[in-house]
Tab-separated table of C-alpha atoms in Angstrom:
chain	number	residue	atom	x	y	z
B	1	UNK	CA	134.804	158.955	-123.785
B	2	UNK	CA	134.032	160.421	-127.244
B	3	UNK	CA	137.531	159.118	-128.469
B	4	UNK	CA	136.656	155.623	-127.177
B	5	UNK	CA	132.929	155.723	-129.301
B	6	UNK	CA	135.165	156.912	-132.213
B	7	UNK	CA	137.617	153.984	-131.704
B	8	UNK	CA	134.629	151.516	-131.589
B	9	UNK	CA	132.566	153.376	-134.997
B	10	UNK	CA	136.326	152.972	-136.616
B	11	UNK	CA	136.506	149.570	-135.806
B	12	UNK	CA	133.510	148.207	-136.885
B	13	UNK	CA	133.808	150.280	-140.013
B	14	UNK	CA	137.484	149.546	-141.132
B	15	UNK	CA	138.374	146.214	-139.461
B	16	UNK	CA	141.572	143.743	-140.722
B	17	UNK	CA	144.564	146.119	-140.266
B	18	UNK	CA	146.997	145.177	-137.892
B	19	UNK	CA	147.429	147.067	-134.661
B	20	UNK	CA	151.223	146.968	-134.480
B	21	UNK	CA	152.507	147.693	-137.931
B	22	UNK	CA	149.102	148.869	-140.036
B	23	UNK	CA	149.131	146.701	-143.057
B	24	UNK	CA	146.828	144.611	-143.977
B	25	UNK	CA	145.789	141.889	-141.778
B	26	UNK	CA	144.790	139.388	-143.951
B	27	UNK	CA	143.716	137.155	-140.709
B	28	UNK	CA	139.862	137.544	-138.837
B	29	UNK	CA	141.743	139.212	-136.231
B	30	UNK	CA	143.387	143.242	-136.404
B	31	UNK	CA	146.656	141.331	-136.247
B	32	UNK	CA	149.061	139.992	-139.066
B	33	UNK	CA	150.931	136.597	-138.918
B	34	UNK	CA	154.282	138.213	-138.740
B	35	UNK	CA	153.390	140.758	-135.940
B	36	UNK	CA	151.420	137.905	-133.830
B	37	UNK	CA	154.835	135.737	-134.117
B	38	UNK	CA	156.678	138.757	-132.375
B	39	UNK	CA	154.846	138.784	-129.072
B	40	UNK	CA	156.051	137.585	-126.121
B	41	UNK	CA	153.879	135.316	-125.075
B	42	UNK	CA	154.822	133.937	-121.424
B	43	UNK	CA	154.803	130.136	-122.292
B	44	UNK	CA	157.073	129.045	-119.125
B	45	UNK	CA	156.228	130.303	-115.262
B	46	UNK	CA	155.378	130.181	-111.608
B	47	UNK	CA	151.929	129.427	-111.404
B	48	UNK	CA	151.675	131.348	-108.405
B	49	UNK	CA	152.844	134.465	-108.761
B	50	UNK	CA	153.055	134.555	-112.651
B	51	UNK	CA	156.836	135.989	-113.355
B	52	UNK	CA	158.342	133.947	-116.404
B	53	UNK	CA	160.725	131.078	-115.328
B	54	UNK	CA	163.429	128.709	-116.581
B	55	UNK	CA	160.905	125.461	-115.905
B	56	UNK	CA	157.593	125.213	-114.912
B	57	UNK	CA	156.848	125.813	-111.216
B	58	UNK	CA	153.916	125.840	-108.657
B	59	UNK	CA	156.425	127.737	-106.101
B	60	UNK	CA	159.168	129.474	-107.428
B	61	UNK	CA	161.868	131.708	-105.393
B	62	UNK	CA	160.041	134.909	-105.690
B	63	UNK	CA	156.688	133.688	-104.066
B	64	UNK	CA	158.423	131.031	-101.458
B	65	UNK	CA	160.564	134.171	-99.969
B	66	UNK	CA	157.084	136.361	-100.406
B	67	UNK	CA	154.201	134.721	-99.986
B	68	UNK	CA	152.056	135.712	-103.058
B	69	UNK	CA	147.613	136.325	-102.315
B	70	UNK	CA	146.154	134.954	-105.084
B	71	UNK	CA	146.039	131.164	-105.776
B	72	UNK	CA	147.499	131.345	-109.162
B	73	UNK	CA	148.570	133.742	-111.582
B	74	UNK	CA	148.692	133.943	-115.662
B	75	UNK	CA	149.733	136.848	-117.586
B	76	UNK	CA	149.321	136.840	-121.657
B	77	UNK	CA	152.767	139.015	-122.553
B	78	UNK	CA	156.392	139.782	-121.420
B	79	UNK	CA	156.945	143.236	-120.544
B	80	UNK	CA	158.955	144.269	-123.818
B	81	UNK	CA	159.050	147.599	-125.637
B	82	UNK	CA	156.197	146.081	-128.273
B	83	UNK	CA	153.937	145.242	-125.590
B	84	UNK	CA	154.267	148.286	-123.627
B	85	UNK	CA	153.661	150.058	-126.501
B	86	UNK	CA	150.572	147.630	-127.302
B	87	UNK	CA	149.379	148.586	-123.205
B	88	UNK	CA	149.961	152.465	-124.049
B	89	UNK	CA	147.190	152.005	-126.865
B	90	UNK	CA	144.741	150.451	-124.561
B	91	UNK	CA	145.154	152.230	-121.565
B	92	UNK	CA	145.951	155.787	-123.068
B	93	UNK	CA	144.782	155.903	-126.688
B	94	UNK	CA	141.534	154.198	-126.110
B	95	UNK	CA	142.304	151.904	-128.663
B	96	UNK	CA	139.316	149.192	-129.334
B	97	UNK	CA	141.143	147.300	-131.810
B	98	UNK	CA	144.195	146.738	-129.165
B	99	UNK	CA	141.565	145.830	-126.571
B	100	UNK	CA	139.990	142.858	-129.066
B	101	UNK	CA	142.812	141.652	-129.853
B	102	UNK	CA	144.552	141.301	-126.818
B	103	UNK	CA	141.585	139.992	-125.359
B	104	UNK	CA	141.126	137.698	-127.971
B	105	UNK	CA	144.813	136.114	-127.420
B	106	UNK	CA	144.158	135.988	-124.101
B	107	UNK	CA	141.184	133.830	-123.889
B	108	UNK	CA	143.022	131.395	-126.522
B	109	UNK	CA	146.242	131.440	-123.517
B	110	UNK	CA	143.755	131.336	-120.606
B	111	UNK	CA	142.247	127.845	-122.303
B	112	UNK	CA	145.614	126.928	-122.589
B	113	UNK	CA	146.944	127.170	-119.841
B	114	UNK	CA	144.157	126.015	-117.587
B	115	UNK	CA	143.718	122.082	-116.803
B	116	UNK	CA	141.406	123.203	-114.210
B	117	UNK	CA	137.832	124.135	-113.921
B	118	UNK	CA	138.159	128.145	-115.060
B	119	UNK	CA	136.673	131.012	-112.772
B	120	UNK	CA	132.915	131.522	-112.198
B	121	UNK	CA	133.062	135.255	-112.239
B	122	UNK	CA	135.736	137.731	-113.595
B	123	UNK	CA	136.599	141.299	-111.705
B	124	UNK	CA	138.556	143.744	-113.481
B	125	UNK	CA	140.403	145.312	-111.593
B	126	UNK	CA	138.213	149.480	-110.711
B	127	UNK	CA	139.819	152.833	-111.485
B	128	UNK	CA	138.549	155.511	-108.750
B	129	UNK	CA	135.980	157.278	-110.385
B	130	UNK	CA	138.049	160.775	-110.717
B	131	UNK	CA	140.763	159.065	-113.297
B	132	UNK	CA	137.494	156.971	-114.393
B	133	UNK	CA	135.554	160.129	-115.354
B	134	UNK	CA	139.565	161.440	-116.797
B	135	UNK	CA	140.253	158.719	-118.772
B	136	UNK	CA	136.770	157.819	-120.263
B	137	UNK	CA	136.955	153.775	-119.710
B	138	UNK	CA	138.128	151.363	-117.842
B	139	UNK	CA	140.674	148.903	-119.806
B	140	UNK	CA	140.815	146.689	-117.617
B	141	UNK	CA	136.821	146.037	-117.756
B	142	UNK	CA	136.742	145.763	-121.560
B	143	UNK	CA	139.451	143.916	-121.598
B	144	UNK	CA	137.383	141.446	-119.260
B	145	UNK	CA	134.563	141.744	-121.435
B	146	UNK	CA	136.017	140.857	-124.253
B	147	UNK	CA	137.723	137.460	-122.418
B	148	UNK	CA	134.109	137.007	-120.232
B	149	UNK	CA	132.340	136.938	-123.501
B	150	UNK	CA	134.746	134.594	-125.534
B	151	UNK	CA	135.081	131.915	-122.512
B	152	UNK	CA	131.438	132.178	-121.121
B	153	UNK	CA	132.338	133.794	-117.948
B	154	UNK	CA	130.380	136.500	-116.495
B	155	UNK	CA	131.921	140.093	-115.587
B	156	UNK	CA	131.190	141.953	-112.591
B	157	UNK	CA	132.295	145.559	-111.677
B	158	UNK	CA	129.507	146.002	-108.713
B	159	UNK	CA	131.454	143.630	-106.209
B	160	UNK	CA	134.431	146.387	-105.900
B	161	UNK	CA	135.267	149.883	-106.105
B	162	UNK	CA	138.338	151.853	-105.714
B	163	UNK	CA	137.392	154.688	-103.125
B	164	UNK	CA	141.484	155.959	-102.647
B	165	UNK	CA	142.971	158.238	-105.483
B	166	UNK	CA	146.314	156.966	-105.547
B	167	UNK	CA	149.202	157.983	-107.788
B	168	UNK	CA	149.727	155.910	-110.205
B	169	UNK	CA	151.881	152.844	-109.365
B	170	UNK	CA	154.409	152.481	-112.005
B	171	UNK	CA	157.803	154.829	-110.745
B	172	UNK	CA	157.314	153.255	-106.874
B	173	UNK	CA	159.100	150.615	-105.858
B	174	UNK	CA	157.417	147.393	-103.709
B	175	UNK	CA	157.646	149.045	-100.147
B	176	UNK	CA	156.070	152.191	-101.709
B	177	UNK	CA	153.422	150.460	-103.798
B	178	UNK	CA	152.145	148.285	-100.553
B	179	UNK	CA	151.998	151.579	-98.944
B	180	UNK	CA	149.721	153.433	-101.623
B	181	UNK	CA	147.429	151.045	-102.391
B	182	UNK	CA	146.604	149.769	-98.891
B	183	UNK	CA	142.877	150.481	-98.451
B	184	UNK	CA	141.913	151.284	-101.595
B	185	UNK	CA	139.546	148.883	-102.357
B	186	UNK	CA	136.174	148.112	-100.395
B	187	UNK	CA	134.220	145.052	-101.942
B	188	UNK	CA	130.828	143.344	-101.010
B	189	UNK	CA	130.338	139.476	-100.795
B	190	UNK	CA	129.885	137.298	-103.637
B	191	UNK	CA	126.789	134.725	-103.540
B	192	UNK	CA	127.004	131.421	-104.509
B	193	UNK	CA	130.571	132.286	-105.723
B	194	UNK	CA	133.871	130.302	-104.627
B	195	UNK	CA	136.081	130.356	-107.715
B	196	UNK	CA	136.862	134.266	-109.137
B	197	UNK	CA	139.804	135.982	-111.602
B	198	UNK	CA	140.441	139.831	-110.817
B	199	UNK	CA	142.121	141.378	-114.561
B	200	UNK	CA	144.527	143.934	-114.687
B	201	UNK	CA	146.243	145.157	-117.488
B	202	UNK	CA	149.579	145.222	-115.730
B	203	UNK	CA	150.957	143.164	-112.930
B	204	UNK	CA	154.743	144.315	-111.339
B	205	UNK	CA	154.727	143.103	-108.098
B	206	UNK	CA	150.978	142.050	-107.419
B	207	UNK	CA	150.319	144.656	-104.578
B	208	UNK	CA	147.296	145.809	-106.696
B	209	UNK	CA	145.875	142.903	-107.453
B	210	UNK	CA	146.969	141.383	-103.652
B	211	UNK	CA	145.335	144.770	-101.987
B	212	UNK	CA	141.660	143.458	-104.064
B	213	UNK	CA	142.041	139.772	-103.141
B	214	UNK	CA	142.431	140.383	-99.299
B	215	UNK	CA	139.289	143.327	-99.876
B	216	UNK	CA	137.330	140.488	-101.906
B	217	UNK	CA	138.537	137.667	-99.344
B	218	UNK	CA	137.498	139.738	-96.042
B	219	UNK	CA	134.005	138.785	-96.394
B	220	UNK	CA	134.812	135.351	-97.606
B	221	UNK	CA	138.252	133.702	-96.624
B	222	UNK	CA	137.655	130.167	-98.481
B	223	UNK	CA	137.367	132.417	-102.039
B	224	UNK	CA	139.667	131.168	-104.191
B	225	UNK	CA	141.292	134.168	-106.224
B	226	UNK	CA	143.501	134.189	-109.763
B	227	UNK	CA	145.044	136.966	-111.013
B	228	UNK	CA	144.870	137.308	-114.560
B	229	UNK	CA	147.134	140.189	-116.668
B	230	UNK	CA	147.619	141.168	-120.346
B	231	UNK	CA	151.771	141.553	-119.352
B	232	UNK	CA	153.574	141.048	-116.635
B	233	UNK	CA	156.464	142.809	-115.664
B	234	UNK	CA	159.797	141.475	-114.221
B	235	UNK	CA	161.070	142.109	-110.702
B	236	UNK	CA	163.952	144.228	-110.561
């Protein structure tokens, strides 16, 4: 937690370097020109289950074999070796300027991409409050305050709360990660809500993010539910 108050002091102090190389900015955001133009920004995909495509599709193989929980999906960034490094700074390094950044792209893709009325309420997606009380922060919530703030959606982290410690999901395959994440979530109803995004900072095969939709959609089938993620990784 004190590293994260550092991060923030830093920030606010010493702002315009870029995240990814160091030098000098010389843009608004903590991000130069040449750096931004190296992302991998997912640009083509299945707007159901989010995983990069050839052409633009509402179905594509993936999700038709399997069906997929949430009613669409969009993910920022490609899982390369500069984004997982980018992740690694957010998640690990409690790195504010990463978080503002990303965030900040992400709103700018989220408008974008959506022709569609956006959601009335964003969930990030909870840590259990033993790697919570670890780790200091949850990314995944100031990452969805940053994007909440910049597109006028609220943020809510009372409707949700992970009450399983599970190992983390990353070295499991899909059998394995449907297994330890199955009841990990317990959620309350939403009022007056119909139309929410749950952010992770990571989606691989969506059993996360499908284990909180079918919490969040127990006490309220008709609730429509995107899934929103900084990367998104492909299936192997």
């Amino acid at each position: 937690m004190v590293n994260y108050y550092i991060s923030q002091l830093t920030y606010a102090l010493f702002p315009g370097r870029c995240i990814v190389c160091d030098k000098a900015s010389e843009q608004t955001l903590d991000l130069c020109a040449e750096c931004e133009y190296s992302l991998s920004i997912i640009k083509v995909y299945c707007r159901t289950c989010g995983l990069p495509t050839t052409t633009p599709s509402t179905h594509c193989g993936s999700c038709i074999k399997q069906a997929y929980p949430c009613h669409r999906s969009l993910s920022l960034l490609n899982y390369d070796e500069l984004t997982a490094k980018l992740i690694y700074q957010l998640k690990y390094g409690a790195n504010f300027a990463a978080i503002k950044v990303l965030g900040y792209l992400f709103s700018q893709h989220i408008q974008r991409q959506y022709a569609e009325a956006l959601p009335q309420l964003i969930i990030p997606v909870p840590l259990h409050w033993g790697r919570l009380h670890k780790r200091g922060y949850n990314q995944a919530q100031l990452t969805a305050k940053t994007i909440g703030k910049l597109l006028n959606i609220k943020v809510s982290n009372r409707h949700c709360r992970r009450v399983k410690a599970t190992p983390a999901q990353q070295n499991l395959n899909r059998a394995q990660r449907k297994q330890n994440i199955r009841g990990a979530f317990v959620s309350t109803p939403l009022q007056g809500i119909s139309h929410i995004a749950i952010i992770d900072d990571v989606i691989t095969t969506g059993e996360t993010v499908g284990e909180l939709t079918r919490s969040l959609q127990h006490h309220q089938p008709g609730l429509r539910v995107d899934a929103w993620s900084l990367a998104r990784t492909p299936l192997k």
